[in-house]
Short mmCIF file of C-alpha atoms in Angstrom, two decimals:
data_model
loop_
_atom_site.label_atom_id
_atom_site.label_comp_id
_atom_site.label_asym_id
_atom_site.label_seq_id
_atom_site.Cartn_x
_atom_site.Cartn_y
_atom_site.Cartn_z
CA MET D 159 27.49 20.55 -2.83
CA ALA D 160 30.01 17.32 -4.04
CA GLN D 161 30.65 16.74 -0.44
CA LEU D 162 26.58 15.95 0.17
CA ALA D 163 26.53 14.28 -3.24
CA ASP D 164 28.97 11.87 -1.33
CA GLU D 165 26.84 11.81 1.85
CA ILE D 166 23.52 10.88 -0.09
CA LEU D 167 25.57 7.71 -1.71
CA SER D 168 27.55 6.55 1.20
CA SER D 169 24.63 4.93 3.35
CA LEU D 170 24.23 2.95 -0.27
CA ASP D 171 25.68 -0.64 -1.20
CA PRO D 172 26.88 -0.84 -4.94
CA LYS D 173 23.24 -2.31 -6.09
CA GLN D 174 21.53 0.64 -4.53
CA ARG D 175 24.43 3.34 -5.53
CA SER D 176 23.84 1.67 -9.28
CA VAL D 177 19.95 2.52 -8.58
CA ALA D 178 20.69 6.53 -7.23
CA THR D 179 23.20 7.43 -9.95
CA ALA D 180 21.30 6.07 -13.17
CA LEU D 181 19.71 9.24 -13.96
CA LYS D 182 19.00 9.57 -17.16
CA GLY D 183 16.75 7.49 -19.77
CA PRO D 184 14.37 4.41 -18.44
CA VAL D 185 15.18 2.49 -15.63
CA CYS D 186 14.04 -0.52 -14.16
CA VAL D 187 14.64 -1.82 -11.15
CA ILE D 188 13.71 -5.20 -10.00
CA ALA D 189 13.68 -5.07 -6.28
CA GLY D 190 13.52 -8.50 -3.84
CA ALA D 191 11.30 -7.93 -0.52
CA GLY D 192 13.44 -6.31 2.19
CA THR D 193 16.11 -4.84 -0.41
CA GLY D 194 16.03 -1.48 0.29
CA LYS D 195 14.13 -0.34 -2.74
CA THR D 196 12.78 2.54 -1.16
CA ARG D 197 16.33 3.88 0.09
CA ALA D 198 17.34 3.67 -3.25
CA ILE D 199 15.05 5.33 -5.07
CA THR D 200 14.49 8.14 -2.38
CA HIS D 201 18.62 8.53 -2.33
CA ARG D 202 18.40 8.48 -6.37
CA LEU D 203 16.05 11.74 -6.15
CA ALA D 204 18.03 13.68 -3.83
CA TYR D 205 21.38 12.73 -5.56
CA GLY D 206 19.92 13.67 -8.83
CA VAL D 207 18.56 17.01 -7.01
CA ASP D 208 21.35 17.61 -5.27
CA ILE D 209 24.17 17.95 -8.58
CA GLY D 210 21.44 19.71 -10.58
CA VAL D 211 20.62 17.15 -12.99
CA ILE D 212 16.97 16.54 -11.39
CA ASP D 213 14.75 20.11 -10.70
CA PRO D 214 12.33 18.88 -7.47
CA LYS D 215 9.55 20.51 -9.19
CA ARG D 216 8.76 18.86 -12.32
CA VAL D 217 9.40 15.19 -10.21
CA LEU D 218 6.50 13.35 -9.86
CA ALA D 219 6.85 10.27 -7.66
CA LEU D 220 3.90 7.55 -8.06
CA THR D 221 3.43 4.62 -5.52
CA PHE D 222 0.40 2.71 -4.83
CA THR D 223 -0.56 3.24 -1.35
CA ALA D 224 -1.07 6.67 0.61
CA ARG D 225 1.21 5.41 2.99
CA ALA D 226 3.85 4.38 0.94
CA ALA D 227 3.59 7.78 -0.22
CA GLY D 228 3.73 9.73 2.74
CA GLU D 229 6.84 7.42 3.47
CA MET D 230 8.43 8.73 0.31
CA ARG D 231 8.12 12.58 1.33
CA THR D 232 9.38 11.77 4.61
CA ARG D 233 12.26 10.37 3.64
CA LEU D 234 12.92 12.86 1.26
CA ARG D 235 12.69 15.55 3.72
CA SER D 236 15.45 13.80 5.89
CA LEU D 237 17.45 14.13 2.53
CA GLY D 238 16.63 17.55 2.66
CA VAL D 239 14.69 17.42 -0.47
CA ALA D 240 10.47 18.89 0.62
CA SER D 241 9.84 20.11 -2.96
CA ILE D 242 9.16 16.65 -4.58
CA ALA D 243 5.51 15.54 -5.39
CA ALA D 244 5.37 12.08 -3.83
CA ARG D 245 1.69 10.96 -4.64
CA THR D 246 -0.45 7.90 -5.57
CA PHE D 247 -1.82 7.70 -8.66
CA HIS D 248 -5.66 8.38 -7.97
CA ALA D 249 -3.80 11.71 -5.70
CA ALA D 250 -2.17 13.13 -8.40
CA ALA D 251 -4.89 12.54 -11.16
CA LEU D 252 -7.36 14.27 -8.73
CA LYS D 253 -5.34 16.93 -8.06
CA GLN D 254 -4.65 17.97 -11.92
CA LEU D 255 -8.78 16.81 -12.41
CA ILE D 256 -9.84 19.82 -9.89
CA TYR D 257 -7.27 21.94 -11.05
CA PHE D 258 -8.56 21.94 -14.92
CA TRP D 259 -12.60 20.85 -14.56
CA PRO D 260 -13.28 24.67 -14.86
CA GLU D 261 -11.96 25.19 -18.09
CA THR D 262 -12.67 21.51 -19.47
CA LEU D 263 -15.63 20.59 -18.15
CA GLY D 264 -16.80 23.69 -16.28
CA GLY D 265 -19.61 23.98 -13.52
CA ARG D 266 -19.27 22.50 -10.05
CA PHE D 267 -16.73 19.38 -9.44
CA PRO D 268 -18.71 16.37 -8.77
CA SER D 269 -18.46 15.01 -4.85
CA LEU D 270 -16.06 12.17 -4.49
CA LEU D 271 -17.16 8.63 -3.08
CA THR D 272 -14.69 7.72 -0.38
CA SER D 273 -16.64 4.70 -0.43
CA LYS D 274 -19.17 2.67 -2.84
CA THR D 275 -21.17 1.09 -0.34
CA GLY D 276 -23.99 3.28 0.26
CA PHE D 277 -24.31 3.73 -3.05
CA LEU D 278 -24.14 0.18 -4.28
CA SER D 279 -26.83 -0.75 -1.21
CA GLU D 280 -29.15 1.59 -3.20
CA ALA D 281 -28.15 0.36 -6.43
CA LEU D 282 -28.78 -3.83 -5.38
CA GLN D 283 -32.64 -2.68 -4.71
CA ARG D 284 -32.62 -1.21 -8.05
CA ALA D 285 -31.94 -4.39 -9.56
CA ASN D 286 -33.73 -5.86 -7.51
CA ILE D 287 -31.45 -7.60 -5.38
CA SER D 288 -31.69 -9.18 -1.52
CA ASN D 289 -28.83 -11.01 -0.14
CA THR D 290 -28.74 -12.01 3.31
CA LYS D 291 -24.66 -11.66 3.66
CA LYS D 292 -25.26 -7.61 2.46
CA SER D 293 -22.09 -6.68 3.91
CA SER D 294 -19.84 -9.34 2.18
CA LEU D 295 -22.04 -8.61 -0.80
CA LEU D 296 -21.22 -5.02 -1.01
CA ARG D 297 -17.70 -5.99 -0.68
CA ASP D 298 -17.26 -8.46 -3.33
CA LEU D 299 -19.53 -6.41 -5.82
CA ALA D 300 -17.25 -2.86 -4.93
CA GLY D 301 -14.16 -5.62 -5.94
CA GLU D 302 -15.98 -6.83 -9.82
CA ILE D 303 -16.51 -2.80 -10.59
CA GLU D 304 -13.23 -1.74 -9.72
CA TRP D 305 -12.12 -4.66 -11.71
CA ALA D 306 -13.92 -3.74 -14.64
CA LYS D 307 -13.18 -0.05 -14.53
CA VAL D 308 -9.47 0.07 -14.27
CA LEU D 309 -9.79 -2.26 -17.85
CA ALA D 310 -12.89 0.45 -19.39
CA LEU D 311 -15.59 -2.25 -19.38
CA ALA D 312 -18.76 -0.14 -19.32
CA PRO D 313 -21.72 -2.23 -17.57
CA ASP D 314 -22.65 -3.44 -21.06
CA GLN D 315 -19.23 -5.02 -21.42
CA TYR D 316 -18.80 -6.79 -17.99
CA LEU D 317 -20.22 -9.98 -18.91
CA GLN D 318 -18.36 -10.06 -21.98
CA GLY D 319 -15.11 -9.29 -20.30
CA LEU D 320 -15.14 -12.10 -17.58
CA ASN D 321 -14.85 -14.18 -20.96
CA ASP D 322 -12.58 -12.38 -22.39
CA TYR D 323 -9.96 -11.83 -19.25
CA SER D 324 -10.94 -15.78 -18.24
CA ARG D 325 -12.09 -13.95 -14.95
CA VAL D 326 -14.30 -16.60 -12.64
CA PHE D 327 -16.66 -14.33 -10.48
CA ASN D 328 -17.07 -16.25 -7.49
CA PRO D 329 -18.08 -14.30 -4.56
CA SER D 330 -19.47 -15.94 -1.11
CA SER D 331 -22.55 -13.56 -1.69
CA LYS D 332 -23.87 -16.15 -4.20
CA ILE D 333 -24.90 -13.67 -6.86
CA SER D 334 -24.99 -14.44 -10.76
CA ALA D 335 -22.80 -12.54 -13.05
CA GLU D 336 -25.75 -11.00 -15.01
CA GLN D 337 -26.98 -9.71 -11.11
CA VAL D 338 -23.10 -7.70 -11.20
CA ALA D 339 -23.86 -6.24 -14.64
CA LYS D 340 -27.29 -4.78 -13.40
CA VAL D 341 -26.10 -3.50 -10.20
CA TYR D 342 -23.27 -2.01 -11.91
CA GLU D 343 -25.44 -0.67 -14.59
CA ALA D 344 -27.56 1.00 -11.45
CA TYR D 345 -24.91 2.23 -9.73
CA GLU D 346 -23.74 4.30 -12.53
CA SER D 347 -26.92 5.77 -13.38
CA LEU D 348 -27.44 6.58 -9.89
CA LYS D 349 -23.99 8.78 -9.68
CA LYS D 350 -24.73 10.30 -12.63
CA GLN D 351 -28.05 11.43 -11.11
CA GLU D 352 -26.39 12.41 -7.99
CA ARG D 353 -23.37 13.95 -9.76
CA ALA D 354 -20.98 12.12 -7.71
CA ILE D 355 -17.63 10.14 -9.51
CA ASP D 356 -15.88 7.62 -7.71
CA PHE D 357 -11.82 7.03 -7.08
CA GLU D 358 -11.86 5.02 -10.58
CA ASP D 359 -13.75 7.41 -12.43
CA VAL D 360 -11.21 10.31 -11.28
CA LEU D 361 -8.60 8.24 -13.43
CA LEU D 362 -10.69 7.82 -16.23
CA LEU D 363 -11.66 11.43 -16.01
CA THR D 364 -8.17 12.51 -16.25
CA VAL D 365 -7.20 10.26 -19.04
CA GLY D 366 -10.96 11.47 -20.88
CA MET D 367 -9.23 14.89 -20.18
CA LEU D 368 -5.48 14.69 -21.45
CA GLU D 369 -6.31 12.88 -24.51
CA GLU D 370 -8.94 15.51 -25.60
CA GLU D 371 -7.55 18.50 -24.47
CA ARG D 372 -4.33 19.01 -25.98
CA ASP D 373 -3.12 22.68 -24.23
CA VAL D 374 -4.40 20.66 -20.90
CA ARG D 375 -1.54 17.60 -22.08
CA GLU D 376 0.50 19.76 -22.81
CA ARG D 377 0.78 21.88 -19.68
CA VAL D 378 0.58 18.38 -17.38
CA ARG D 379 3.62 17.68 -19.25
CA ASP D 380 5.38 20.96 -18.84
CA GLN D 381 5.01 20.22 -15.18
CA TYR D 382 6.39 16.96 -15.11
CA ARG D 383 9.21 15.86 -16.29
CA TYR D 384 11.01 13.18 -14.32
CA PHE D 385 8.78 10.22 -13.37
CA THR D 386 9.71 7.14 -10.39
CA VAL D 387 7.22 4.84 -9.88
CA ASP D 388 7.11 2.37 -6.77
CA GLU D 389 5.84 -1.23 -6.63
CA TYR D 390 5.03 -1.52 -10.92
CA GLN D 391 4.12 -4.95 -10.46
CA ASP D 392 0.82 -3.76 -9.18
CA VAL D 393 0.11 -1.08 -11.91
CA SER D 394 -3.29 -1.29 -13.71
CA PRO D 395 -3.80 -0.91 -17.30
CA LEU D 396 -5.46 2.07 -16.61
CA GLN D 397 -3.05 3.74 -14.68
CA GLN D 398 -0.46 2.98 -17.38
CA ARG D 399 -2.51 4.66 -19.95
CA LEU D 400 -2.61 7.72 -17.35
CA LEU D 401 1.37 7.15 -17.00
CA ASP D 402 1.79 6.86 -20.84
CA LEU D 403 -0.33 10.44 -21.41
CA TRP D 404 1.99 11.92 -18.11
CA LEU D 405 5.08 10.63 -20.02
CA GLY D 406 4.24 11.40 -24.11
CA LYS D 407 7.22 10.51 -26.08
CA ARG D 408 10.06 11.04 -23.25
CA ASP D 409 11.65 8.58 -21.24
CA ASP D 410 12.84 10.20 -18.33
CA ILE D 411 11.07 7.58 -15.84
CA CYS D 412 12.25 4.74 -13.10
CA VAL D 413 10.10 2.14 -12.36
CA VAL D 414 10.58 0.14 -9.25
CA GLY D 415 8.92 -3.66 -8.39
CA ASP D 416 8.86 -7.31 -7.97
CA PRO D 417 6.98 -10.02 -9.73
CA ALA D 418 7.02 -12.16 -7.02
CA GLN D 419 5.14 -9.39 -5.11
CA THR D 420 1.90 -9.16 -8.09
CA ILE D 421 -1.15 -9.70 -5.32
CA TYR D 422 -3.82 -7.60 -7.05
CA SER D 423 -4.03 -9.19 -9.84
CA PHE D 424 -7.71 -9.83 -8.96
CA ALA D 425 -8.03 -6.00 -8.99
CA GLY D 426 -7.00 -5.04 -12.60
CA ALA D 427 -3.42 -5.06 -12.00
CA SER D 428 -0.71 -6.52 -14.19
CA PRO D 429 2.92 -7.08 -13.56
CA ALA D 430 3.31 -7.38 -17.31
CA PHE D 431 4.18 -3.60 -17.41
CA LEU D 432 7.13 -4.36 -15.37
CA LEU D 433 8.28 -7.40 -17.06
CA ASN D 434 8.01 -6.04 -20.68
CA PHE D 435 9.46 -2.48 -19.83
CA THR D 436 12.17 -3.46 -21.61
CA ASN D 437 10.20 -4.40 -24.84
CA LYS D 438 9.03 -0.71 -24.95
CA TYR D 439 12.28 0.58 -23.77
CA PRO D 440 15.09 -1.27 -25.26
CA HIS D 441 18.09 0.67 -24.32
CA ALA D 442 16.40 1.04 -20.56
CA GLU D 443 18.89 0.45 -17.89
CA VAL D 444 18.19 -2.91 -15.96
CA ILE D 445 19.50 -3.06 -12.10
CA ARG D 446 18.59 -5.82 -10.20
CA LEU D 447 18.60 -5.72 -5.98
CA SER D 448 19.23 -8.88 -3.89
CA ALA D 449 20.51 -8.36 -0.49
CA GLY D 450 17.71 -8.77 1.74
CA TYR D 451 18.73 -6.30 4.63
CA ARG D 452 14.87 -7.22 6.79
CA SER D 453 15.15 -10.55 7.77
CA THR D 454 17.56 -12.90 9.40
CA PRO D 455 19.02 -16.13 6.99
CA GLU D 456 16.86 -18.47 8.17
CA ILE D 457 13.63 -16.38 7.25
CA ILE D 458 15.54 -15.51 3.63
CA ASN D 459 16.02 -19.40 3.17
CA THR D 460 12.23 -20.23 3.87
CA ALA D 461 11.07 -17.24 1.52
CA ASN D 462 14.04 -18.10 -1.44
CA THR D 463 12.89 -22.65 -1.15
CA LEU D 464 9.26 -20.54 -2.15
CA LEU D 465 10.10 -18.66 -5.17
CA ARG D 466 12.34 -21.76 -5.90
CA SER D 467 9.47 -24.31 -5.45
CA ALA D 468 6.72 -21.69 -8.13
CA ASN D 469 9.66 -20.82 -10.03
CA LEU D 470 8.96 -17.42 -8.73
CA GLY D 471 11.42 -15.33 -9.21
CA HIS D 472 15.20 -14.12 -8.67
CA GLU D 473 16.31 -15.04 -4.95
CA LEU D 474 17.34 -12.99 -1.98
CA ASP D 475 20.90 -12.69 -0.41
CA ALA D 476 21.21 -13.22 3.07
CA ILE D 477 22.79 -10.53 5.08
CA ASN D 478 22.28 -9.99 8.66
CA SER D 479 22.83 -12.18 11.34
CA HIS D 480 21.57 -15.56 12.19
CA GLY D 481 18.06 -15.96 14.08
CA GLU D 482 15.54 -18.51 14.50
CA LYS D 483 14.28 -21.12 12.41
CA PRO D 484 10.79 -20.52 10.99
CA ILE D 485 8.26 -22.93 12.73
CA ALA D 486 4.81 -24.45 11.55
CA LYS D 487 2.14 -25.73 14.07
CA GLY D 488 -1.23 -26.73 13.62
CA TYR D 489 -4.37 -27.12 15.81
CA LYS D 490 -7.48 -28.57 15.90
CA SER D 491 -9.78 -25.92 15.75
CA GLN D 492 -9.83 -21.77 15.11
CA SER D 493 -10.05 -21.17 18.50
CA ASP D 494 -7.65 -23.46 20.03
CA GLU D 495 -5.23 -21.69 17.13
CA ALA D 496 -6.31 -18.11 18.83
CA GLN D 497 -5.96 -19.02 22.90
CA ALA D 498 -2.40 -20.31 21.46
CA LEU D 499 -1.21 -17.21 19.92
CA VAL D 500 -2.43 -15.25 23.09
CA LEU D 501 -0.04 -17.64 25.10
CA LEU D 502 2.55 -17.01 22.72
CA ILE D 503 2.22 -13.19 22.71
CA LYS D 504 2.36 -13.11 25.98
CA GLU D 505 6.01 -14.88 26.34
CA ASP D 506 7.26 -12.20 23.59
CA ILE D 507 6.18 -9.83 25.65
CA ALA D 508 7.02 -10.97 28.65
CA GLY D 509 10.31 -11.27 26.62
CA GLY D 510 11.15 -7.68 26.03
CA LEU D 511 9.36 -7.62 22.73
CA ALA D 512 7.07 -4.44 22.38
CA THR D 513 3.64 -4.87 21.33
CA ASN D 514 3.98 -2.93 18.10
CA GLU D 515 6.67 -4.85 17.28
CA ILE D 516 4.64 -7.99 16.81
CA ALA D 517 2.18 -8.65 13.96
CA ILE D 518 -0.31 -11.22 13.35
CA LEU D 519 -1.07 -11.73 9.70
CA THR D 520 -3.82 -13.40 8.11
CA ARG D 521 -5.80 -14.20 4.71
CA THR D 522 -9.30 -12.57 5.39
CA ASN D 523 -10.68 -10.20 7.69
CA SER D 524 -12.99 -12.47 9.31
CA GLN D 525 -10.14 -14.86 11.03
CA LEU D 526 -8.88 -10.92 12.17
CA GLU D 527 -11.98 -10.92 14.25
CA VAL D 528 -11.79 -13.99 16.05
CA LEU D 529 -8.07 -12.99 16.83
CA GLU D 530 -8.75 -9.74 17.72
CA ASN D 531 -11.35 -11.20 20.21
CA ALA D 532 -9.00 -13.27 21.78
CA LEU D 533 -6.09 -10.51 22.43
CA ASP D 534 -8.90 -8.19 23.77
CA GLU D 535 -10.06 -10.66 26.22
CA ALA D 536 -6.47 -11.53 27.50
CA GLY D 537 -5.62 -7.82 27.71
CA ILE D 538 -2.95 -7.31 25.16
CA GLU D 539 -3.55 -4.07 23.15
CA ASN D 540 -4.06 -4.61 19.52
CA GLN D 541 -4.91 -2.27 16.43
CA ILE D 542 -6.57 -3.61 13.16
CA ARG D 543 -4.03 -1.82 10.16
CA ASN D 544 -6.50 0.08 7.46
CA SER D 545 -9.86 -0.83 9.50
CA GLU D 546 -11.53 2.92 9.94
CA ARG D 547 -9.89 6.26 8.77
CA PHE D 548 -7.95 7.15 11.89
CA PHE D 549 -8.09 11.30 11.04
CA ASN D 550 -12.13 10.72 10.84
CA ARG D 551 -11.97 9.59 15.01
CA PRO D 552 -13.49 12.07 16.89
CA GLN D 553 -10.82 12.19 19.69
CA VAL D 554 -8.03 12.46 16.55
CA ARG D 555 -10.32 15.55 15.14
CA GLU D 556 -10.28 16.92 18.65
CA MET D 557 -6.70 16.60 18.87
CA ILE D 558 -5.82 18.20 15.93
CA GLY D 559 -8.14 21.52 16.60
CA ALA D 560 -6.31 21.79 19.72
CA ILE D 561 -3.22 21.72 17.84
CA ARG D 562 -4.42 24.06 15.40
CA SER D 563 -5.20 26.70 18.57
CA ALA D 564 -1.81 26.10 20.63
CA SER D 565 0.35 26.67 17.15
CA VAL D 566 -0.74 30.18 16.92
CA LEU D 567 0.84 30.70 20.16
CA SER D 568 3.76 28.05 20.26
CA GLU D 569 7.30 29.85 20.02
CA SER D 570 10.85 27.83 20.65
CA ASP D 571 9.98 24.84 22.61
CA TRP D 572 7.45 23.18 20.34
CA LEU D 573 7.42 19.69 21.98
CA SER D 574 6.44 20.88 25.51
CA ASP D 575 3.65 22.96 23.98
CA LEU D 576 2.33 20.12 22.45
CA ARG D 577 2.41 17.99 25.29
CA ASP D 578 0.92 20.46 27.14
CA CYS D 579 -2.30 20.77 24.62
CA LEU D 580 -2.29 17.43 24.34
CA LYS D 581 -2.71 16.83 28.35
CA PRO D 582 -6.81 16.77 28.22
CA PHE D 583 -6.88 14.17 26.03
CA GLY D 584 -4.89 11.82 29.01
CA GLN D 585 -2.50 9.04 27.75
CA SER D 586 -4.57 7.66 25.08
CA GLU D 587 -3.33 5.95 22.11
CA TYR D 588 -3.39 8.47 20.06
CA VAL D 589 -1.94 11.15 22.19
CA ARG D 590 1.30 8.54 22.46
CA SER D 591 0.84 8.10 18.43
CA PHE D 592 1.21 12.18 17.82
CA MET D 593 3.88 12.29 20.73
CA GLN D 594 5.80 9.42 19.09
CA LEU D 595 5.25 10.59 15.55
CA ALA D 596 6.31 14.56 16.73
CA GLY D 597 9.77 13.06 18.34
CA GLU D 598 10.57 11.45 15.46
CA LEU D 599 10.14 14.44 13.30
CA GLU D 600 12.08 16.69 15.57
CA ALA D 601 15.06 14.09 15.29
CA GLU D 602 14.43 14.75 11.28
CA GLY D 603 14.87 18.65 11.92
CA LEU D 604 11.57 20.04 12.45
CA THR D 605 11.31 22.91 14.08
CA SER D 606 7.74 24.58 14.99
CA LEU D 607 3.93 23.23 16.23
CA ARG D 608 3.10 25.20 12.51
CA ALA D 609 5.25 22.80 10.72
CA PHE D 610 3.95 19.28 12.79
CA LEU D 611 0.34 20.84 12.20
CA ARG D 612 1.13 20.72 8.64
CA GLU D 613 2.16 17.50 8.84
CA LEU D 614 -0.83 15.87 10.53
CA GLU D 615 -3.26 17.98 7.44
CA GLU D 616 -0.67 16.38 4.68
CA ARG D 617 -0.73 12.80 6.54
CA SER D 618 -4.71 13.73 7.03
CA GLU D 619 -5.62 14.02 2.98
CA THR D 620 -3.65 11.05 1.96
CA ASN D 621 -4.63 8.74 4.82
CA ASN D 622 -1.17 8.24 6.01
CA PRO D 623 -1.64 7.60 9.92
CA PRO D 624 0.95 7.61 12.64
CA ILE D 625 1.83 4.11 14.03
CA LEU D 626 -0.56 3.33 17.21
CA PRO D 627 0.50 1.00 19.60
CA GLY D 628 -0.32 -2.52 20.32
CA VAL D 629 -0.02 -6.12 18.55
CA ALA D 630 -0.61 -5.38 14.66
CA LEU D 631 -3.51 -7.31 13.37
CA ALA D 632 -3.54 -6.99 9.18
CA THR D 633 -4.74 -9.02 6.35
CA LEU D 634 -1.87 -10.21 4.15
CA HIS D 635 -3.11 -7.50 1.41
CA ALA D 636 -2.83 -4.88 4.19
CA ALA D 637 0.64 -5.76 5.43
CA LYS D 638 2.41 -5.38 1.83
CA GLY D 639 5.35 -2.67 2.53
CA LEU D 640 5.31 -3.16 6.31
CA GLU D 641 7.67 -5.20 8.67
CA TRP D 642 8.28 -6.19 11.87
CA ARG D 643 10.73 -7.46 13.94
CA LYS D 644 7.73 -10.72 14.72
CA VAL D 645 5.58 -12.23 12.66
CA TYR D 646 2.64 -14.52 13.10
CA LEU D 647 0.82 -16.16 10.07
CA ALA D 648 -2.14 -17.41 11.15
CA GLY D 649 -4.75 -19.28 9.71
CA VAL D 650 -2.63 -21.17 6.90
CA SER D 651 -5.07 -23.69 6.52
CA ALA D 652 -5.92 -25.70 3.43
CA GLU D 653 -9.51 -24.04 3.37
CA VAL D 654 -8.28 -20.34 3.58
CA LEU D 655 -4.90 -20.30 1.66
CA PRO D 656 -5.29 -20.56 -1.07
CA TRP D 657 -8.19 -18.62 -1.15
CA GLN D 658 -9.45 -19.55 -4.53
CA ALA D 659 -7.98 -22.22 -6.42
CA SER D 660 -8.21 -20.28 -9.50
CA SER D 661 -6.02 -18.09 -8.30
CA ILE D 662 -3.14 -19.97 -6.86
CA GLU D 663 -0.66 -18.48 -8.65
CA GLU D 664 -1.81 -14.75 -6.95
CA GLU D 665 -2.63 -16.45 -3.72
CA ARG D 666 0.98 -18.07 -3.79
CA ARG D 667 2.27 -14.77 -3.98
CA LEU D 668 0.36 -12.81 -1.50
CA PHE D 669 1.98 -15.91 1.15
CA TYR D 670 5.68 -15.18 0.04
CA VAL D 671 4.60 -11.10 1.05
CA GLY D 672 3.77 -12.71 4.33
CA VAL D 673 6.64 -14.36 5.25
CA THR D 674 8.80 -11.94 3.89
CA ARG D 675 7.56 -8.95 6.57
CA ALA D 676 9.21 -10.58 9.50
CA GLN D 677 12.63 -9.53 10.57
CA GLU D 678 13.65 -11.59 13.30
CA SER D 679 11.37 -14.22 14.21
CA LEU D 680 8.75 -16.43 11.70
CA ALA D 681 5.70 -18.40 12.97
CA LEU D 682 2.99 -19.82 11.14
CA THR D 683 0.19 -21.65 12.45
CA TYR D 684 -2.62 -23.22 10.93
CA TYR D 685 -5.74 -25.23 11.90
CA GLY D 686 -7.65 -28.46 10.54
CA VAL D 687 -5.27 -29.42 7.48
CA ALA D 688 -2.22 -27.31 6.56
CA SER D 689 -1.89 -25.22 3.08
CA PRO D 690 -0.09 -26.60 0.68
CA PHE D 691 2.34 -23.37 0.74
CA LEU D 692 3.46 -24.85 3.73
CA ALA D 693 5.44 -27.98 2.41
CA GLU D 694 6.28 -25.64 -0.74
CA ALA D 695 8.03 -23.52 1.91
CA GLY D 696 9.41 -26.67 3.74
CA LEU D 697 7.96 -26.00 6.67
CA VAL D 698 5.88 -29.45 6.68
CA ASN D 699 6.25 -32.70 5.56
#
């Protein structure tokens, strides 16, 4: 056992090792971009389990996205720990709510809305509001309602909440805050009528259940003893309230975050919980990770220049070999910029880069559409991250059905069996992504087609798709937590970034997130007038 424990720690640097061996009491890890925070916290759990300090069945590891939860489970499995629950706040709450529903509230469990769009369309009609920009309006409304609910603001408290939290509601759809309140009220009424709940309700109902039902609260606390929270800078007041209920008076909690990467304040998240952690737990151990393993010194220097100019936080230390200096270039129009990016990416591919090693990141979804069209016309394979749910696509569902049938008879050579059962689907991007994932999992020790099927089913439940081939197209928000060898930050123009002057600090942090996605090469492009953030980063005069 001691030998395995030593192996777990051997791949960590001294600071990461400090995280991995800090197993008792409250621990706060301030981890800069690309400093190996996921490695540190997964090794901490694996080390604690191996030496017998942590019971894996009593751990709840919480992440901000389903993809991050899936990555954590994969890493833990590769370290020999497969029984730890790694979930998003919503997934953990939903599991508890469904389990205790019959004995606390009774009756049939409500239907869960995976999207607010349909109900919001009906709510708009009920509130007698018409608008020509309906898709953007629905997006704005969903965001406002989510913000209100994570702050526990009912429809009749929404307007006062805008004032109390100094929130400026200024959607592109041009409707008033009073109209938003009416739609919010109609939306909640419609949900009640249809016996439906949304993801914010899942958190609110779980909080209510744990606050009101002492027996349930004690049973949940008995189930979970050790807590790890990733991306703690993006926790909302509602999520913190739930976390406090799970913890009770105990303090076996490890939180990890980076104040410089707080990018969800618009949705009610607050870095205050991370920044004030030592006020709540005065005896907490605080560890800082600053060694930048992801990026070249040149990219880290750009990130640090931005950190210094805006006083965003502690700088990163360059560890890797030197590379290209980031460059910024302007174009007359968005169309000119898109065509220039196509030519640059063709050069990258000719130079040996695989398409899935390249990303174009933008501030808005509408910018992505222009770039997608340009790449399509040039015949360059591409994928928009976080668009349609991967596992809802008809061919993907058919492929999983074929794997399910084949898994019944599959015996020794499961990779060959997988290849055979996917032959009818040709060489589509989905087949290639499945085969790539299968190869990676076999290298990690997966031994059967049944186990691969379970992996796919788990990924489907948590919306954690395998990596698809093609140049990645993503908004800066969707790119959080990801990395590529070559990154283009496109549309870094004054009219787009910052998107709203009222949130300039958050927009700056979002730009920092974009810069720190690049491993080896970073290029920034803009049309018209350059964003002021380019000057702050030392990239334009």
